[in-house]
Amino acid sequence: MDTDSHDPGPDRTILDLTLGYLASAAIGAAARLGIADHLLEHPRTATELAALTGVDASGMQRTLHFLASTGTFYEDGSGRFHLTAAAERLVTESPRSLRDAVIFLTEPMFWQTVGQFTRTLQRGRTAFDEVFGVPLWEYLTLNPTAAGIFDAGMASYSAPQDAAIAGTYDISGINQIVDVGGGRGGLLSLLLHRNQHVTGILYDRKPVLSEHLLDVPDLAGRWTAVAGDFFESVPTGGDLYILKHILHDWNDDECVSILRCCRNAMSAGSRLLVAETIVPPPNTPHYVWSLDMLMMAMLTGRERTREQYEQLFTAADLRLTRVLTTATYSSMAIMEVEVLR
């Protein structure tokens, strides 16, 4: 063995992690400029794309070279760039588009806060309020443009998971669904379309509900949008309650408050679905670790193990009955919960 040989592996690992923000910058710019949309009909050169988007041609080519090196786009021998399976997720009108999610996750509210991550560790809580003057949820209330980007991004981010939930969980015997903190109603809309006998209540903040997706002819008369605060109350009368990507936003005490409001609204036969990504054993490569860093940087919440979720349920007089795992990029789990008797 040559003890003087240099192994670039550890160096590459550290430097790739350190420069990871450049990938976020490049993919965010590609999404905002609509590069994938311009490639939908046929491949184009960087010069053509620069002319279509009003940016510098040299900078466009260098950015696309970088993204092609990651497999996001593909450059052929004549210098034309093509869509790949990954780049198709950046097409605006694609049914599986993540473009709004990419734009949302590369907004200044994320960049600037995550840039103060050392301060977050020193404080033991998010530095968002130090950067923007108020906590995230209050910031969104005060800034409608940012709130619109946030809500559209969450709808885009959630769409693949909505389909996974609807395809995994059997709602036979359910007559009314209450989607608590359901955003624009992507999941509720999908469940109602697939189950013609079911009605639903979409429950969220008033500004979010103004952009909901339920007002379509096929769902006429089968839904209600109710504005409210899930820390104060939750609509009664549901057979199935849903909390999707809600609890990971909040600390343990806040989670128990939300769960207790759900518990108070539930009847003895009601079920609650909690859809979250469950933390795997240590040293396991998994998308959830990135989510946990994001929760720490931006909010009061965290990602949790199954046991930690069970503790929250017990504290709210609820009981976990089963866990279903979905085939999504986040391996999201569907935790079925009932009233503790």
Coordinates of C-alpha atoms in Angstrom, one line a residue:
M1 CA 0.0 0.0 0.0
D2 CA 1.3 3.4 -1.0
T3 CA 1.1 5.5 2.2
D4 CA 2.0 8.7 0.3
S5 CA -1.0 8.4 -2.0
H6 CA -3.6 11.2 -1.7
D7 CA -7.2 10.1 -1.4
P8 CA -9.4 13.0 -2.6
G9 CA -12.5 11.4 -1.1
P10 CA -12.6 13.2 2.3
D11 CA -11.5 16.4 0.7
R12 CA -14.2 16.2 -1.9
T13 CA -16.8 15.3 0.7
I14 CA -16.0 18.4 2.8
L15 CA -15.7 20.8 -0.1
D16 CA -18.9 19.5 -1.8
L17 CA -20.8 20.1 1.4
T18 CA -19.2 23.5 1.8
L19 CA -20.1 24.7 -1.7
G20 CA -23.6 23.1 -1.7
Y21 CA -25.2 26.6 -1.6
L22 CA -24.0 27.1 -5.2
A23 CA -26.2 24.2 -6.4
S24 CA -29.2 25.9 -4.6
A25 CA -28.3 29.2 -6.3
A26 CA -28.1 27.6 -9.8
I27 CA -31.3 25.5 -9.6
G28 CA -33.2 28.5 -8.1
A29 CA -32.1 30.7 -11.0
A30 CA -33.0 28.0 -13.6
A31 CA -36.5 27.7 -12.0
R32 CA -37.1 31.4 -11.9
L33 CA -35.9 31.9 -15.5
G34 CA -38.1 29.1 -16.8
I35 CA -35.2 27.3 -18.5
A36 CA -37.0 24.0 -18.5
D37 CA -40.1 25.5 -20.1
H38 CA -38.0 26.9 -22.9
L39 CA -36.6 23.4 -23.5
L40 CA -39.9 21.7 -23.6
E41 CA -40.4 21.8 -27.3
H42 CA -36.8 21.2 -28.4
P43 CA -33.2 21.5 -27.2
R44 CA -31.6 24.9 -27.3
T45 CA -28.1 26.4 -26.9
A46 CA -27.1 28.5 -24.0
T47 CA -27.0 31.6 -26.3
E48 CA -30.6 30.9 -27.4
L49 CA -31.7 30.4 -23.8
A50 CA -30.0 33.6 -22.7
A51 CA -31.8 35.6 -25.5
L52 CA -35.1 34.1 -24.4
T53 CA -34.6 34.9 -20.8
G54 CA -32.7 38.3 -21.1
V55 CA -29.6 37.2 -19.3
D56 CA -25.8 37.1 -20.1
A57 CA -25.0 34.3 -22.6
S58 CA -21.7 33.4 -21.0
G59 CA -23.2 33.2 -17.5
M60 CA -26.0 31.0 -18.8
Q61 CA -23.7 28.6 -20.5
R62 CA -21.5 28.3 -17.3
T63 CA -24.6 27.8 -15.1
L64 CA -26.0 25.1 -17.5
H65 CA -22.6 23.3 -17.6
F66 CA -22.7 23.2 -13.8
L67 CA -26.3 21.9 -13.8
A68 CA -25.5 19.4 -16.5
S69 CA -22.7 18.0 -14.4
T70 CA -25.3 17.1 -11.8
G71 CA -27.6 15.4 -14.3
T72 CA -30.3 18.2 -14.1
F73 CA -29.8 19.0 -17.8
Y74 CA -27.9 17.3 -20.6
E75 CA -25.6 18.9 -23.2
D76 CA -25.2 17.2 -26.6
G77 CA -22.3 17.3 -28.9
S78 CA -23.6 20.4 -30.7
G79 CA -23.9 22.5 -27.5
R80 CA -27.6 22.2 -27.2
F81 CA -29.2 21.5 -23.8
H82 CA -31.9 18.9 -23.3
L83 CA -34.4 18.2 -20.5
T84 CA -33.7 15.2 -18.3
A85 CA -36.1 13.4 -16.0
A86 CA -34.9 15.7 -13.2
A87 CA -35.3 18.9 -15.4
E88 CA -38.8 17.9 -16.2
R89 CA -39.7 18.6 -12.6
L90 CA -38.9 22.2 -13.4
V91 CA -41.5 22.5 -16.2
T92 CA -44.2 24.8 -14.9
E93 CA -47.2 22.9 -16.3
S94 CA -45.9 19.4 -15.6
P95 CA -48.2 17.3 -13.4
R96 CA -45.2 16.4 -11.3
S97 CA -43.6 19.9 -11.3
L98 CA -41.5 21.0 -8.4
R99 CA -40.7 24.4 -9.9
D100 CA -42.7 26.4 -7.3
A101 CA -41.1 24.4 -4.5
V102 CA -37.6 25.2 -5.8
I103 CA -38.4 28.9 -6.1
F104 CA -39.9 28.8 -2.6
L105 CA -37.0 27.0 -1.0
T106 CA -34.4 29.4 -2.6
E107 CA -36.2 32.6 -1.5
P108 CA -34.3 35.2 0.7
M109 CA -36.3 34.2 3.7
F110 CA -34.5 30.8 3.6
W111 CA -31.1 32.0 2.3
Q112 CA -30.6 34.8 4.8
T113 CA -31.8 32.8 7.8
V114 CA -29.8 29.7 7.0
G115 CA -26.8 31.9 6.6
Q116 CA -27.1 32.7 10.3
F117 CA -27.0 29.0 11.3
T118 CA -24.2 29.5 13.8
R119 CA -26.3 32.0 15.5
T120 CA -29.2 29.5 15.6
L121 CA -27.0 27.0 17.4
Q122 CA -25.8 29.7 19.8
R123 CA -29.4 30.7 20.6
G124 CA -30.8 27.2 20.6
R125 CA -33.6 28.4 18.4
T126 CA -34.1 29.9 14.9
A127 CA -32.5 33.2 14.1
F128 CA -35.3 34.1 11.7
D129 CA -36.7 36.8 14.0
E130 CA -33.2 38.4 14.3
V131 CA -32.9 38.5 10.5
F132 CA -36.4 39.6 9.6
G133 CA -37.6 41.2 12.9
V134 CA -40.5 38.8 13.5
P135 CA -41.0 35.0 13.5
L136 CA -41.7 33.3 10.2
W137 CA -45.5 32.9 10.5
E138 CA -45.9 36.6 11.5
Y139 CA -43.5 37.6 8.6
L140 CA -45.8 35.8 6.2
T141 CA -48.8 37.5 7.5
L142 CA -47.1 40.9 7.1
N143 CA -45.7 40.1 3.6
P144 CA -48.4 38.8 1.2
T145 CA -46.0 38.3 -1.7
A146 CA -43.7 36.1 0.4
A147 CA -46.8 34.3 1.7
G148 CA -48.0 33.6 -1.8
I149 CA -44.6 32.1 -2.8
F150 CA -44.6 30.1 0.4
D151 CA -48.1 28.7 -0.1
A152 CA -47.5 27.9 -3.8
G153 CA -44.2 26.3 -2.9
M154 CA -45.8 24.1 -0.2
A155 CA -48.5 23.0 -2.7
S156 CA -45.8 22.0 -5.2
Y157 CA -43.6 20.3 -2.6
S158 CA -46.6 18.4 -1.3
A159 CA -48.1 17.2 -4.6
P160 CA -46.1 13.9 -4.9
Q161 CA -46.8 13.1 -1.2
D162 CA -50.5 13.9 -1.7
A163 CA -50.7 11.3 -4.4
A164 CA -48.8 8.8 -2.3
I165 CA -51.2 9.2 0.6
A166 CA -54.3 8.9 -1.6
G167 CA -52.8 5.8 -3.2
T168 CA -51.7 4.2 0.1
Y169 CA -54.4 4.8 2.6
D170 CA -57.9 3.2 2.2
I171 CA -60.6 5.6 3.3
S172 CA -63.5 3.1 2.8
G173 CA -66.2 3.8 5.4
I174 CA -65.2 7.5 5.7
N175 CA -67.9 10.1 5.1
Q176 CA -66.2 13.3 6.0
I177 CA -62.6 14.4 6.0
V178 CA -61.2 17.4 7.9
D179 CA -57.8 18.4 6.6
V180 CA -56.2 20.4 9.4
G181 CA -53.7 23.0 8.2
G182 CA -54.5 21.6 4.7
G183 CA -53.0 24.6 2.8
R184 CA -54.6 25.0 -0.7
G185 CA -56.3 21.7 -0.4
G186 CA -54.3 19.6 -2.8
L187 CA -54.6 16.4 -0.7
L188 CA -58.3 17.0 0.1
S189 CA -59.1 17.7 -3.5
L190 CA -57.4 14.4 -4.6
L191 CA -59.2 12.4 -2.0
L192 CA -62.6 13.9 -2.9
H193 CA -62.0 13.2 -6.6
R194 CA -61.1 9.6 -5.9
N195 CA -64.0 9.0 -3.5
Q196 CA -67.2 10.4 -4.8
H197 CA -69.2 9.6 -1.6
V198 CA -66.9 11.7 0.7
T199 CA -67.3 15.3 1.8
G200 CA -64.5 17.5 3.2
I201 CA -63.5 20.5 5.3
L202 CA -60.4 22.4 4.5
Y203 CA -59.2 24.1 7.6
D204 CA -56.4 26.7 7.6
R205 CA -55.6 30.4 8.0
K206 CA -57.8 32.8 6.0
P207 CA -55.1 34.1 3.7
V208 CA -54.2 30.6 2.7
L209 CA -57.8 29.6 2.0
S210 CA -58.2 32.4 -0.5
E211 CA -56.1 30.4 -3.0
H212 CA -57.7 27.0 -2.4
L213 CA -58.1 24.4 -5.2
L214 CA -61.5 23.0 -4.3
D215 CA -63.9 25.3 -6.2
V216 CA -64.3 23.1 -9.3
P217 CA -67.4 21.6 -10.9
D218 CA -66.6 18.0 -10.1
L219 CA -66.5 18.8 -6.3
A220 CA -69.5 21.1 -6.2
G221 CA -71.4 20.8 -2.9
R222 CA -68.9 18.4 -1.3
W223 CA -66.5 20.8 0.5
T224 CA -66.3 23.6 2.9
A225 CA -63.4 26.0 3.6
V226 CA -63.2 27.0 7.2
A227 CA -60.7 29.6 8.5
G228 CA -59.2 29.2 11.9
D229 CA -56.3 28.5 14.2
F230 CA -55.5 24.9 15.0
F231 CA -54.0 26.0 18.4
E232 CA -57.5 27.1 19.4
S233 CA -59.9 24.6 17.9
V234 CA -60.6 22.2 15.0
P235 CA -63.9 21.6 13.2
T236 CA -66.0 18.8 14.6
G237 CA -67.9 16.1 12.7
G238 CA -65.1 14.4 10.8
D239 CA -64.6 10.7 10.5
L240 CA -61.0 11.3 9.3
Y241 CA -58.7 14.1 10.4
I242 CA -55.5 14.8 8.6
L243 CA -52.3 16.5 9.8
K244 CA -49.8 16.4 6.9
H245 CA -46.4 18.1 7.5
I246 CA -47.8 20.1 10.4
L247 CA -46.2 18.6 13.5
H248 CA -42.6 18.8 12.3
D249 CA -43.0 22.6 12.2
W250 CA -43.6 22.9 16.0
N251 CA -41.9 22.0 19.3
D252 CA -43.3 19.3 21.5
D253 CA -45.5 21.4 23.6
E254 CA -47.0 23.1 20.5
C255 CA -47.5 19.7 18.9
V256 CA -49.4 18.4 21.9
S257 CA -51.6 21.6 21.8
I258 CA -52.5 20.9 18.2
L259 CA -53.1 17.2 18.8
R260 CA -55.4 18.0 21.8
C261 CA -57.5 20.3 19.6
C262 CA -57.8 17.5 17.2
R263 CA -58.6 15.1 20.0
N264 CA -61.3 17.4 21.3
A265 CA -63.0 17.5 17.9
M266 CA -62.8 13.7 17.3
S267 CA -65.6 11.3 18.2
A268 CA -64.9 7.8 19.5
G269 CA -64.9 6.4 16.0
S270 CA -62.8 9.1 14.4
R271 CA -59.3 8.5 13.0
L272 CA -56.4 10.9 12.7
L273 CA -53.8 10.6 10.0
V274 CA -50.4 12.2 10.8
A275 CA -48.2 12.2 7.7
E276 CA -44.5 12.9 8.5
T277 CA -41.1 11.6 7.6
I278 CA -39.8 9.4 10.5
V279 CA -36.2 9.7 11.5
P280 CA -34.2 6.5 10.8
P281 CA -31.3 5.1 13.0
P282 CA -28.2 7.3 13.3
N283 CA -25.7 7.2 10.4
T284 CA -28.4 6.3 7.9
P285 CA -28.2 8.5 4.7
H286 CA -31.7 10.0 4.4
Y287 CA -33.5 13.1 3.2
V288 CA -35.0 13.6 6.6
W289 CA -31.7 15.0 8.0
S290 CA -31.9 17.9 5.6
L291 CA -35.5 18.5 6.7
D292 CA -34.4 18.5 10.3
M293 CA -31.8 21.1 9.6
L294 CA -34.4 23.2 7.8
M295 CA -36.8 23.0 10.8
M296 CA -34.0 24.0 13.2
A297 CA -33.0 27.0 11.0
M298 CA -36.5 28.3 10.3
L299 CA -39.0 27.2 12.9
T300 CA -39.4 25.7 16.4
G301 CA -40.0 22.2 15.1
R302 CA -37.9 19.1 14.4
E303 CA -38.1 15.7 12.7
R304 CA -38.9 12.9 15.1
T305 CA -38.6 9.1 15.6
R306 CA -41.6 6.9 15.8
E307 CA -41.2 6.7 19.5
Q308 CA -41.1 10.5 19.9
Y309 CA -44.3 10.7 17.9
E310 CA -45.9 8.1 20.1
Q311 CA -45.0 10.2 23.1
L312 CA -46.7 13.2 21.6
F313 CA -49.9 11.2 20.9
T314 CA -50.0 9.7 24.4
A315 CA -49.7 13.2 25.9
A316 CA -52.7 14.2 23.9
D317 CA -54.8 11.2 24.9
L318 CA -54.3 9.5 21.5
R319 CA -53.0 6.2 20.5
L320 CA -50.9 5.1 17.4
T321 CA -52.6 2.1 15.8
R322 CA -50.4 1.5 12.7
V323 CA -47.8 3.1 10.4
L324 CA -47.8 2.9 6.6
T325 CA -44.7 4.0 4.6
T326 CA -45.1 5.6 1.2
A327 CA -42.8 5.3 -1.8
T328 CA -41.9 9.0 -1.9
Y329 CA -38.5 10.8 -2.0
S330 CA -38.9 11.4 1.7
S331 CA -40.2 7.9 2.6
M332 CA -43.1 9.7 4.3
A333 CA -45.0 7.7 6.9
I334 CA -48.7 7.7 7.4
M335 CA -49.4 7.3 11.1
E336 CA -53.0 6.3 12.0
V337 CA -54.1 7.5 15.4
E338 CA -57.3 7.0 17.4
V339 CA -58.7 8.4 20.6
L340 CA -57.2 6.7 23.6
R341 CA -59.9 4.8 25.5

